[in-house]
Amino acid sequence: MSNQSLCRVCGGTVREFFDFGRQPLSDAFLPPGADLGEEFFYRLATGLCESCTMVQLMEEVPRERMFHQEYPYHSSGSAYMRGHFEELAKRLLTTELAGDDPFVVEVGCNDGVMIKALAEAGVRHLGVEPSGGVADLAAAKGIRVRKSFFEESTAREILAADGPADVIYAANTLCHIPYIGSVLSGVSALLAPTGVFVFEDPYLSDIVEQTSFDQIYDEHFFFFTVRSVQAMAAGHGLELVDVERLPVHGGEVRYTLAHAGARPPSPAVAELLAEEDARRLGELDTLRRFGENVLSIRDDLTALLRRLRAEGKRVVAYGATAKSATVTNLCGIGPDLVEFVCDTTPAKQGRLTPGTHIPVVPPEEFSRSYPDYALLFAWNHAAEIMAKEQAFTDSGGQWILYVPSVRTV
Ligand SMILES: [Zn+2]
């Protein structure tokens, strides 16, 4: 166990600021009869690079353990997110992809929620997706999919076969990739001289501001800021030319990179950078304070759940999200505190949550007999879920939220 590691972006020294302890893989839901002694655990801890300010995990989980045939997350699962991606597709069609015979590549296209809109508009496209199950779903929608990880060699093969890309896009993918240097070399090689690389991922500033610590789990290796993305881009002949804050997944930023000098950066880049500096986001003290806030939430949430159990209340959880693994394992929330967690994903139903072994059931179990309280793990979709489950609130039920602080509503 070490409290230092080497930065995966620049090779500088990464200093640890928070240790979440032993954690399972966030998507490793256990089938009935699984040998619980065989469960894979690793140490989840976060650090800050002293040189380039990139926040990253201290230890890496092998990628084949996370992104495989049974990867259960489907991007099309939320109506709100479908709208979000269709909006972007529309915008790209009238701007970056308005030229003659444009070509777009999506890295981590999942079930094709974004690229489908471009494919239907007749744009030459390629989705690259290593998780076989969701890649098959994309292919079934008529999307051209390459089932593989994306790295420099992949990018060069695509370039040879299809020519340069006008747009390379990645949503909630780039932050998953520890070998990010190879990805950016690939992007630099594949991108047309005037092309753009657009990616969106959780924003460190929002995570720190809201103490949304459950954004930190095995799949999220990096936590980007304007400053750290600028440093990362510069190392590959690329330049950050635009940023846009997005109100999705608890707060993200959409970054646009271009070849260095190809486009003037928008004023939004300097503005957001100034905000980050004012918040001292690249400083260890700020991140250590974030860690103290995480421990306060842990203590408040476990105290509330224990009190409700002592009072004989029925408590269930809602949304067996990947990020709930961090919450349940950090706080020690098991079936003794939460009866079950309901989730719409068939592949998770009938299984146990990783590490803490709470049964996952279909949503019908939730509505059959409403509990007194529902712990909302999918808090980033709170508005959509609360509207859908109005009958729960009407029955007298209350939601338990824990970001940015523990409360019932
Ligand atoms: Zn670094």
Tab-separated table of C-alpha atoms and ligand atoms in Angstrom:
chain	number	residue	atom	x	y	z
A	1	MET	CA	0.000	0.000	0.000
A	2	SER	CA	1.533	3.276	-1.072
A	3	ASN	CA	0.346	6.863	-0.762
A	4	GLN	CA	2.236	7.863	-3.905
A	5	SER	CA	2.078	6.749	-7.505
A	6	LEU	CA	3.153	7.932	-10.951
A	7	CYS	CA	0.803	10.161	-12.954
A	8	ARG	CA	-0.713	8.303	-15.903
A	9	VAL	CA	-0.762	11.546	-17.894
A	10	CYS	CA	2.606	13.225	-17.267
A	11	GLY	CA	4.695	10.846	-15.142
A	12	GLY	CA	4.727	13.274	-12.178
A	13	THR	CA	4.162	12.311	-8.530
A	14	VAL	CA	0.569	11.596	-7.514
A	15	ARG	CA	-0.166	12.179	-3.809
A	16	GLU	CA	-3.079	10.350	-2.217
A	17	PHE	CA	-5.825	12.430	-0.570
A	18	PHE	CA	-8.568	9.910	0.213
A	19	ASP	CA	-8.813	6.168	0.784
A	20	PHE	CA	-12.223	4.503	0.269
A	21	GLY	CA	-10.799	1.208	1.484
A	22	ARG	CA	-11.500	-2.234	0.064
A	23	GLN	CA	-14.044	-2.084	-2.777
A	24	PRO	CA	-15.515	-4.655	-5.159
A	25	LEU	CA	-15.954	-4.038	-8.905
A	26	SER	CA	-18.902	-1.671	-9.131
A	27	ASP	CA	-20.740	-3.691	-11.790
A	28	ALA	CA	-19.923	-7.190	-10.469
A	29	PHE	CA	-23.436	-8.175	-9.360
A	30	LEU	CA	-23.328	-11.692	-7.938
A	31	PRO	CA	-25.542	-14.433	-9.391
A	32	PRO	CA	-27.513	-16.678	-7.012
A	33	GLY	CA	-25.263	-19.312	-5.454
A	34	ALA	CA	-22.045	-17.376	-6.177
A	35	ASP	CA	-19.069	-18.166	-3.951
A	36	LEU	CA	-18.897	-14.971	-1.895
A	37	GLY	CA	-15.343	-15.835	-0.856
A	38	GLU	CA	-14.229	-15.534	-4.490
A	39	GLU	CA	-15.314	-11.912	-4.880
A	40	PHE	CA	-12.640	-9.594	-6.327
A	41	PHE	CA	-11.671	-6.561	-4.231
A	42	TYR	CA	-9.165	-3.782	-4.763
A	43	ARG	CA	-8.162	-0.620	-2.889
A	44	LEU	CA	-10.047	2.473	-4.093
A	45	ALA	CA	-8.076	5.636	-3.343
A	46	THR	CA	-7.696	8.988	-5.069
A	47	GLY	CA	-4.662	11.225	-5.557
A	48	LEU	CA	-3.586	14.517	-7.132
A	49	CYS	CA	-0.661	14.875	-9.562
A	50	GLU	CA	1.665	17.583	-8.256
A	51	SER	CA	2.786	18.460	-11.784
A	52	CYS	CA	-0.268	18.472	-14.098
A	53	THR	CA	-3.028	18.535	-11.371
A	54	MET	CA	-4.828	15.493	-12.803
A	55	VAL	CA	-6.858	13.728	-10.116
A	56	GLN	CA	-6.745	9.962	-10.569
A	57	LEU	CA	-7.091	6.614	-8.851
A	58	MET	CA	-4.027	5.291	-7.064
A	59	GLU	CA	-4.589	1.739	-8.315
A	60	GLU	CA	-5.881	0.430	-11.625
A	61	VAL	CA	-8.335	-2.434	-12.139
A	62	PRO	CA	-7.550	-4.520	-15.267
A	63	ARG	CA	-9.893	-3.274	-18.019
A	64	GLU	CA	-11.078	-6.742	-19.076
A	65	ARG	CA	-12.573	-7.168	-15.597
A	66	MET	CA	-14.832	-4.125	-16.174
A	67	PHE	CA	-15.720	-3.834	-19.873
A	68	HIS	CA	-16.788	-7.219	-21.148
A	69	GLN	CA	-19.649	-9.112	-22.761
A	70	GLU	CA	-21.940	-8.563	-19.778
A	71	TYR	CA	-21.238	-4.880	-19.079
A	72	PRO	CA	-24.695	-3.914	-17.762
A	73	TYR	CA	-24.895	-0.140	-18.236
A	74	HIS	CA	-27.119	0.965	-21.143
A	75	SER	CA	-26.846	4.619	-22.185
A	76	SER	CA	-30.390	4.562	-23.613
A	77	GLY	CA	-31.845	3.684	-20.199
A	78	SER	CA	-32.839	7.246	-19.308
A	79	ALA	CA	-35.246	9.330	-21.410
A	80	TYR	CA	-33.498	12.473	-20.227
A	81	MET	CA	-30.114	11.175	-21.390
A	82	ARG	CA	-31.582	10.128	-24.771
A	83	GLY	CA	-32.711	13.725	-25.235
A	84	HIS	CA	-29.299	15.005	-24.152
A	85	PHE	CA	-27.469	12.948	-26.796
A	86	GLU	CA	-29.989	13.627	-29.574
A	87	GLU	CA	-29.569	17.345	-28.916
A	88	LEU	CA	-25.795	17.069	-29.392
A	89	ALA	CA	-26.198	14.965	-32.541
A	90	LYS	CA	-28.471	17.650	-34.011
A	91	ARG	CA	-25.950	20.362	-33.201
A	92	LEU	CA	-23.042	18.426	-34.722
A	93	LEU	CA	-25.044	17.842	-37.925
A	94	THR	CA	-25.429	21.589	-38.511
A	95	THR	CA	-21.854	22.512	-37.506
A	96	GLU	CA	-18.894	20.129	-37.505
A	97	LEU	CA	-20.572	17.534	-39.745
A	98	ALA	CA	-22.136	19.953	-42.267
A	99	GLY	CA	-19.309	19.584	-44.813
A	100	ASP	CA	-18.858	17.215	-47.726
A	101	ASP	CA	-18.946	13.484	-46.775
A	102	PRO	CA	-18.088	13.957	-43.084
A	103	PHE	CA	-16.856	11.061	-40.936
A	104	VAL	CA	-17.549	10.638	-37.212
A	105	VAL	CA	-16.059	8.156	-34.748
A	106	GLU	CA	-17.529	7.518	-31.313
A	107	VAL	CA	-15.253	5.982	-28.690
A	108	GLY	CA	-17.312	3.860	-26.284
A	109	CYS	CA	-20.567	4.131	-28.247
A	110	ASN	CA	-22.360	1.807	-25.776
A	111	ASP	CA	-25.805	0.874	-27.196
A	112	GLY	CA	-25.576	3.618	-29.829
A	113	VAL	CA	-27.790	6.241	-28.218
A	114	MET	CA	-25.848	9.189	-29.708
A	115	ILE	CA	-24.391	7.855	-32.933
A	116	LYS	CA	-27.751	6.400	-34.050
A	117	ALA	CA	-29.031	9.910	-34.756
A	118	LEU	CA	-25.986	10.586	-36.959
A	119	ALA	CA	-26.241	7.215	-38.706
A	120	GLU	CA	-29.901	7.885	-39.518
A	121	ALA	CA	-28.913	11.238	-41.026
A	122	GLY	CA	-26.666	9.316	-43.432
A	123	VAL	CA	-23.336	10.390	-41.913
A	124	ARG	CA	-20.370	8.040	-42.387
A	125	HIS	CA	-19.715	6.743	-38.898
A	126	LEU	CA	-18.005	4.162	-36.735
A	127	GLY	CA	-18.735	3.247	-33.134
A	128	VAL	CA	-15.911	1.641	-31.167
A	129	GLU	CA	-17.081	-0.376	-28.166
A	130	PRO	CA	-15.240	-3.097	-26.218
A	131	SER	CA	-18.247	-4.306	-24.191
A	132	GLY	CA	-19.732	-6.988	-26.449
A	133	GLY	CA	-23.332	-7.001	-25.211
A	134	VAL	CA	-23.969	-3.274	-25.646
A	135	ALA	CA	-21.982	-3.265	-28.927
A	136	ASP	CA	-24.425	-5.891	-30.262
A	137	LEU	CA	-27.351	-3.660	-29.277
A	138	ALA	CA	-25.794	-0.792	-31.252
A	139	ALA	CA	-25.202	-3.030	-34.282
A	140	ALA	CA	-28.833	-4.179	-34.138
A	141	LYS	CA	-29.843	-0.516	-34.599
A	142	GLY	CA	-27.961	-0.424	-37.902
A	143	ILE	CA	-24.847	1.242	-36.497
A	144	ARG	CA	-21.440	0.293	-37.845
A	145	VAL	CA	-19.588	-0.983	-34.766
A	146	ARG	CA	-16.051	-2.151	-34.157
A	147	LYS	CA	-15.880	-4.361	-31.063
A	148	SER	CA	-12.602	-3.307	-29.464
A	149	PHE	CA	-10.905	-0.936	-27.071
A	150	PHE	CA	-9.705	2.330	-28.645
A	151	GLU	CA	-5.981	2.992	-28.551
A	152	GLU	CA	-3.331	4.360	-30.894
A	153	SER	CA	-3.092	1.204	-33.027
A	154	THR	CA	-6.912	1.112	-33.360
A	155	ALA	CA	-6.976	4.756	-34.463
A	156	ARG	CA	-4.317	4.124	-37.124
A	157	GLU	CA	-6.287	1.169	-38.495
A	158	ILE	CA	-9.433	3.285	-38.697
A	159	LEU	CA	-7.493	6.080	-40.416
A	160	ALA	CA	-6.143	3.638	-43.028
A	161	ALA	CA	-9.602	2.177	-43.715
A	162	ASP	CA	-11.897	5.225	-43.473
A	163	GLY	CA	-9.706	8.319	-43.660
A	164	PRO	CA	-9.499	11.149	-41.114
A	165	ALA	CA	-12.375	11.898	-38.732
A	166	ASP	CA	-14.087	15.290	-38.647
A	167	VAL	CA	-15.466	14.535	-35.202
A	168	ILE	CA	-14.293	12.069	-32.581
A	169	TYR	CA	-16.722	11.855	-29.698
A	170	ALA	CA	-16.746	10.135	-26.320
A	171	ALA	CA	-19.296	10.403	-23.503
A	172	ASN	CA	-18.461	9.019	-20.072
A	173	THR	CA	-15.671	7.008	-21.630
A	174	LEU	CA	-12.400	8.948	-21.592
A	175	CYS	CA	-12.315	9.147	-17.782
A	176	HIS	CA	-12.528	5.323	-17.769
A	177	ILE	CA	-9.217	4.838	-19.573
A	178	PRO	CA	-5.940	4.681	-17.557
A	179	TYR	CA	-3.885	4.261	-20.797
A	180	ILE	CA	-5.128	7.689	-21.858
A	181	GLY	CA	-1.844	8.651	-23.537
A	182	SER	CA	-2.383	6.015	-26.205
A	183	VAL	CA	-5.955	7.229	-26.754
A	184	LEU	CA	-4.836	10.834	-27.250
A	185	SER	CA	-2.019	9.799	-29.619
A	186	GLY	CA	-4.686	7.915	-31.547
A	187	VAL	CA	-7.020	10.900	-31.572
A	188	SER	CA	-4.203	13.146	-32.773
A	189	ALA	CA	-3.442	10.728	-35.634
A	190	LEU	CA	-7.061	10.125	-36.665
A	191	LEU	CA	-8.415	13.672	-36.387
A	192	ALA	CA	-8.679	15.710	-39.618
A	193	PRO	CA	-6.617	18.969	-39.589
A	194	THR	CA	-9.731	21.018	-38.765
A	195	GLY	CA	-11.530	18.271	-36.843
A	196	VAL	CA	-12.592	18.235	-33.194
A	197	PHE	CA	-12.407	15.721	-30.385
A	198	VAL	CA	-15.436	16.260	-28.129
A	199	PHE	CA	-15.735	14.401	-24.843
A	200	GLU	CA	-17.884	14.749	-21.738
A	201	ASP	CA	-17.157	13.359	-18.299
A	202	PRO	CA	-17.891	14.076	-14.619
A	203	TYR	CA	-16.354	17.390	-13.547
A	204	LEU	CA	-14.077	17.380	-10.505
A	205	SER	CA	-15.314	20.816	-9.470
A	206	ASP	CA	-18.926	19.546	-9.205
A	207	ILE	CA	-17.790	16.439	-7.305
A	208	VAL	CA	-15.886	18.541	-4.758
A	209	GLU	CA	-18.592	21.211	-4.518
A	210	GLN	CA	-21.417	18.695	-3.926
A	211	THR	CA	-19.335	16.011	-2.189
A	212	SER	CA	-20.683	13.583	-4.813
A	213	PHE	CA	-18.109	11.005	-3.770
A	214	ASP	CA	-20.022	8.142	-5.402
A	215	GLN	CA	-18.734	9.398	-8.775
A	216	ILE	CA	-15.501	7.766	-7.618
A	217	TYR	CA	-15.466	4.040	-8.399
A	218	ASP	CA	-13.390	1.503	-10.339
A	219	GLU	CA	-14.509	2.620	-13.819
A	220	HIS	CA	-13.804	6.322	-13.246
A	221	PHE	CA	-10.029	6.488	-13.303
A	222	PHE	CA	-9.602	10.220	-14.004
A	223	PHE	CA	-11.443	13.294	-12.698
A	224	PHE	CA	-10.918	16.099	-15.184
A	225	THR	CA	-10.604	19.858	-14.818
A	226	VAL	CA	-9.904	22.526	-17.424
A	227	ARG	CA	-6.343	22.828	-16.141
A	228	SER	CA	-5.567	19.104	-16.180
A	229	VAL	CA	-7.202	18.599	-19.593
A	230	GLN	CA	-5.165	21.478	-21.022
A	231	ALA	CA	-1.965	19.858	-19.746
A	232	MET	CA	-3.002	16.452	-21.084
A	233	ALA	CA	-3.911	17.842	-24.533
A	234	ALA	CA	-0.654	19.791	-24.851
A	235	GLY	CA	1.314	16.573	-24.453
A	236	HIS	CA	-0.223	15.276	-27.707
A	237	GLY	CA	-0.163	18.348	-29.956
A	238	LEU	CA	-3.790	19.091	-29.105
A	239	GLU	CA	-5.403	22.165	-27.545
A	240	LEU	CA	-8.516	22.718	-25.436
A	241	VAL	CA	-10.643	25.152	-27.479
A	242	ASP	CA	-14.041	25.009	-25.785
A	243	VAL	CA	-15.762	23.900	-22.579
A	244	GLU	CA	-19.416	23.630	-21.703
A	245	ARG	CA	-20.876	22.670	-18.323
A	246	LEU	CA	-23.586	20.015	-18.501
A	247	PRO	CA	-26.284	19.339	-15.900
A	248	VAL	CA	-26.123	15.547	-16.329
A	249	HIS	CA	-24.792	12.738	-14.100
A	250	GLY	CA	-24.377	15.169	-11.212
A	251	GLY	CA	-22.381	17.710	-13.222
A	252	GLU	CA	-20.130	17.189	-16.214
A	253	VAL	CA	-18.077	19.261	-18.618
A	254	ARG	CA	-18.040	18.803	-22.392
A	255	TYR	CA	-14.488	19.496	-23.589
A	256	THR	CA	-13.591	20.248	-27.217
A	257	LEU	CA	-10.017	19.635	-28.350
A	258	ALA	CA	-8.526	20.543	-31.730
A	259	HIS	CA	-5.044	20.314	-33.220
A	260	ALA	CA	-2.870	22.954	-31.500
A	261	GLY	CA	-3.289	26.326	-33.232
A	262	ALA	CA	-6.104	25.122	-35.524
A	263	ARG	CA	-8.884	27.079	-33.773
A	264	PRO	CA	-8.933	30.063	-31.410
A	265	PRO	CA	-10.014	28.956	-27.915
A	266	SER	CA	-13.426	30.221	-26.814
A	267	PRO	CA	-13.489	32.685	-23.852
A	268	ALA	CA	-15.338	29.975	-21.894
A	269	VAL	CA	-12.035	28.121	-21.401
A	270	ALA	CA	-10.304	30.994	-19.577
A	271	GLU	CA	-13.474	31.753	-17.599
A	272	LEU	CA	-13.825	28.223	-16.231
A	273	LEU	CA	-10.087	28.052	-15.545
A	274	ALA	CA	-10.329	31.224	-13.448
A	275	GLU	CA	-13.211	29.652	-11.492
A	276	GLU	CA	-11.139	26.555	-10.800
A	277	ASP	CA	-8.220	28.654	-9.566
A	278	ALA	CA	-10.524	30.658	-7.286
A	279	ARG	CA	-11.735	27.377	-5.787
A	280	ARG	CA	-8.130	26.109	-5.409
A	281	LEU	CA	-9.232	22.938	-7.130
A	282	GLY	CA	-5.692	21.837	-7.958
A	283	GLU	CA	-4.525	21.939	-4.315
A	284	LEU	CA	-4.155	19.026	-1.934
A	285	ASP	CA	-5.729	20.905	1.010
A	286	THR	CA	-8.964	21.434	-0.947
A	287	LEU	CA	-9.150	17.752	-1.804
A	288	ARG	CA	-8.381	16.690	1.769
A	289	ARG	CA	-11.312	18.829	2.944
A	290	PHE	CA	-13.475	17.015	0.387
A	291	GLY	CA	-12.366	13.759	2.052
A	292	GLU	CA	-13.463	15.067	5.464
A	293	ASN	CA	-16.882	15.909	3.989
A	294	VAL	CA	-17.173	12.366	2.594
A	295	LEU	CA	-16.616	10.958	6.089
A	296	SER	CA	-19.322	13.265	7.511
A	297	ILE	CA	-21.822	12.001	4.925
A	298	ARG	CA	-20.848	8.413	5.698
A	299	ASP	CA	-21.442	8.967	9.426
A	300	ASP	CA	-24.760	10.809	8.909
A	301	LEU	CA	-26.132	8.226	6.473
A	302	THR	CA	-25.286	5.197	8.598
A	303	ALA	CA	-26.688	6.913	11.707
A	304	LEU	CA	-29.961	7.641	9.874
A	305	LEU	CA	-30.320	4.086	8.535
A	306	ARG	CA	-29.595	2.570	11.970
A	307	ARG	CA	-32.135	4.865	13.614
A	308	LEU	CA	-34.820	3.954	11.045
A	309	ARG	CA	-34.125	0.264	11.585
A	310	ALA	CA	-34.368	0.733	15.372
A	311	GLU	CA	-37.745	2.457	14.830
A	312	GLY	CA	-38.951	-0.529	12.800
A	313	LYS	CA	-39.266	1.384	9.498
A	314	ARG	CA	-39.083	-0.400	6.136
A	315	VAL	CA	-36.171	0.942	4.074
A	316	VAL	CA	-35.320	-0.108	0.517
A	317	ALA	CA	-32.971	1.358	-2.073
A	318	TYR	CA	-33.720	2.584	-5.586
A	319	GLY	CA	-31.319	2.165	-8.539
A	320	ALA	CA	-28.540	-0.450	-8.384
A	321	THR	CA	-26.129	1.991	-10.006
A	322	ALA	CA	-22.411	1.400	-10.449
A	323	LYS	CA	-21.739	4.343	-8.169
A	324	SER	CA	-23.851	2.898	-5.335
A	325	ALA	CA	-21.064	0.332	-4.761
A	326	THR	CA	-18.864	3.117	-3.369
A	327	VAL	CA	-21.636	4.270	-1.015
A	328	THR	CA	-22.689	0.860	0.286
A	329	ASN	CA	-19.148	-0.425	0.716
A	330	LEU	CA	-17.762	2.760	2.284
A	331	CYS	CA	-20.726	3.003	4.684
A	332	GLY	CA	-21.201	-0.723	5.316
A	333	ILE	CA	-24.811	-0.717	4.081
A	334	GLY	CA	-25.971	-4.312	3.666
A	335	PRO	CA	-29.286	-6.209	3.759
A	336	ASP	CA	-29.493	-5.581	7.517
A	337	LEU	CA	-30.103	-1.855	6.821
A	338	VAL	CA	-31.725	-1.952	3.355
A	339	GLU	CA	-34.222	-4.707	2.474
A	340	PHE	CA	-33.549	-4.694	-1.275
A	341	VAL	CA	-32.575	-2.415	-4.143
A	342	CYS	CA	-34.918	-2.206	-7.120
A	343	ASP	CA	-33.576	-1.678	-10.626
A	344	THR	CA	-34.970	-1.785	-14.172
A	345	THR	CA	-31.917	-3.576	-15.653
A	346	PRO	CA	-32.893	-7.250	-16.180
A	347	ALA	CA	-29.234	-8.391	-16.001
A	348	LYS	CA	-28.961	-7.094	-12.426
A	349	GLN	CA	-32.273	-8.486	-11.142
A	350	GLY	CA	-32.107	-11.654	-9.038
A	351	ARG	CA	-28.491	-10.883	-8.178
A	352	LEU	CA	-26.733	-9.422	-5.117
A	353	THR	CA	-24.999	-6.037	-5.013
A	354	PRO	CA	-21.198	-6.243	-5.136
A	355	GLY	CA	-19.460	-6.371	-1.781
A	356	THR	CA	-22.511	-5.749	0.397
A	357	HIS	CA	-24.876	-8.414	-1.009
A	358	ILE	CA	-28.201	-6.573	-1.029
A	359	PRO	CA	-30.759	-8.437	-3.236
A	360	VAL	CA	-31.598	-6.645	-6.516
A	361	VAL	CA	-35.273	-6.903	-7.508
A	362	PRO	CA	-37.454	-5.573	-10.375
A	363	PRO	CA	-39.268	-2.233	-9.854
A	364	GLU	CA	-42.603	-4.065	-9.424
A	365	GLU	CA	-41.390	-5.208	-5.992
A	366	PHE	CA	-41.098	-1.551	-5.019
A	367	SER	CA	-44.627	-0.609	-6.040
A	368	ARG	CA	-46.266	-3.809	-4.752
A	369	SER	CA	-45.992	-2.629	-1.161
A	370	TYR	CA	-44.393	0.768	-0.757
A	371	PRO	CA	-41.735	1.014	1.987
A	372	ASP	CA	-41.471	3.910	4.468
A	373	TYR	CA	-38.188	5.112	2.968
A	374	ALA	CA	-36.296	4.671	-0.295
A	375	LEU	CA	-32.590	5.417	-0.439
A	376	LEU	CA	-32.091	6.976	-3.870
A	377	PHE	CA	-28.800	5.735	-5.317
A	378	ALA	CA	-29.675	7.101	-8.778
A	379	TRP	CA	-29.789	10.651	-7.364
A	380	ASN	CA	-28.467	12.080	-10.651
A	381	HIS	CA	-31.855	11.130	-12.165
A	382	ALA	CA	-33.796	12.331	-9.084
A	383	ALA	CA	-36.251	14.613	-10.900
A	384	GLU	CA	-37.117	11.959	-13.521
A	385	ILE	CA	-37.494	9.191	-10.911
A	386	MET	CA	-39.467	11.197	-8.360
A	387	ALA	CA	-41.940	12.249	-11.056
A	388	LYS	CA	-42.307	8.628	-12.189
A	389	GLU	CA	-42.763	7.383	-8.611
A	390	GLN	CA	-45.236	10.051	-7.463
A	391	ALA	CA	-47.464	7.254	-6.076
A	392	PHE	CA	-44.712	6.350	-3.571
A	393	THR	CA	-44.670	9.894	-2.202
A	394	ASP	CA	-48.508	9.961	-2.252
A	395	SER	CA	-48.489	6.785	-0.128
A	396	GLY	CA	-46.505	8.662	2.518
A	397	GLY	CA	-43.091	7.357	1.460
A	398	GLN	CA	-39.965	9.486	1.758
A	399	TRP	CA	-36.791	9.570	-0.293
A	400	ILE	CA	-33.387	9.504	1.383
A	401	LEU	CA	-30.739	11.568	-0.417
A	402	TYR	CA	-27.077	11.941	0.566
A	403	VAL	CA	-25.607	14.377	-2.006
A	404	PRO	CA	-24.638	17.090	-1.093
A	405	SER	CA	-25.801	16.118	2.429
A	406	VAL	CA	-27.975	13.476	4.077
A	407	ARG	CA	-31.681	14.392	4.161
A	408	THR	CA	-35.172	12.973	3.613
A	409	VAL	CA	-37.676	14.525	1.211
B	1	ZN	ZN	0.466	14.540	-14.035
